[in-house]
């Protein structure tokens, strides 16, 4: 992990939350977004995730490194896009 990638911690937190999730879809993203807003499982506030996701998606290298996962790079990137959209749709946040 590089300190030049300040988004990595937030993204790894998302990936860690998906360890036991087989299918990445809108239902999973909705549940994760709502948990983030309630701060049930993540120490970050929702704004940190909303800021980290586009930075991660713009990263030319792999973003699934560091946390063991059965999700492919493409699956996870697609999921991040869905998650970011879901977080934005839930504004204004509590």
Coordinates of C-alpha atoms in Angstrom, one line a residue, residues 23-71:
X23 CA -22.6 -11.6 -6.0
X24 CA -22.0 -7.8 -6.3
X25 CA -25.2 -6.1 -7.2
X26 CA -27.5 -3.2 -6.5
X27 CA -29.0 -4.9 -3.5
X28 CA -25.6 -5.4 -1.9
X29 CA -24.7 -1.8 -2.7
X30 CA -27.9 -0.5 -1.1
X31 CA -27.2 -2.5 2.1
X32 CA -23.6 -1.3 2.2
X33 CA -24.5 2.3 1.5
X34 CA -27.1 2.3 4.3
X35 CA -24.7 0.7 6.7
X36 CA -22.1 3.3 5.8
X37 CA -24.6 6.1 6.5
X38 CA -25.4 4.6 9.9
X39 CA -21.7 4.0 10.5
X40 CA -22.4 0.4 11.5
X41 CA -19.3 -1.2 10.1
X42 CA -16.9 1.5 8.9
X43 CA -15.1 4.1 10.8
X44 CA -15.1 6.5 7.8
X45 CA -17.8 8.9 7.2
X46 CA -19.8 8.6 3.9
X47 CA -18.0 11.6 2.4
X48 CA -14.7 9.8 2.6
X49 CA -16.0 6.9 0.6
X50 CA -17.6 9.2 -2.0
X51 CA -14.3 11.0 -2.4
X52 CA -12.2 7.8 -2.4
X53 CA -14.3 5.9 -5.0
X54 CA -13.6 8.1 -8.1
X55 CA -9.9 8.3 -7.1
X56 CA -9.7 4.5 -7.0
X57 CA -11.6 4.1 -10.3
X58 CA -9.2 6.5 -12.0
X59 CA -6.2 4.5 -10.7
X60 CA -4.6 2.7 -13.6
X61 CA -3.4 -0.2 -11.5
X62 CA -5.2 -2.9 -9.6
X63 CA -7.4 -1.8 -6.8
X64 CA -8.3 -5.3 -5.4
X65 CA -4.8 -5.8 -4.1
X66 CA -4.2 -6.1 -0.3
X67 CA -7.4 -7.9 0.7
X68 CA -8.1 -11.5 -0.4
X69 CA -11.1 -11.6 -2.6
X70 CA -12.9 -13.8 -5.1
X71 CA -14.1 -10.7 -7.0

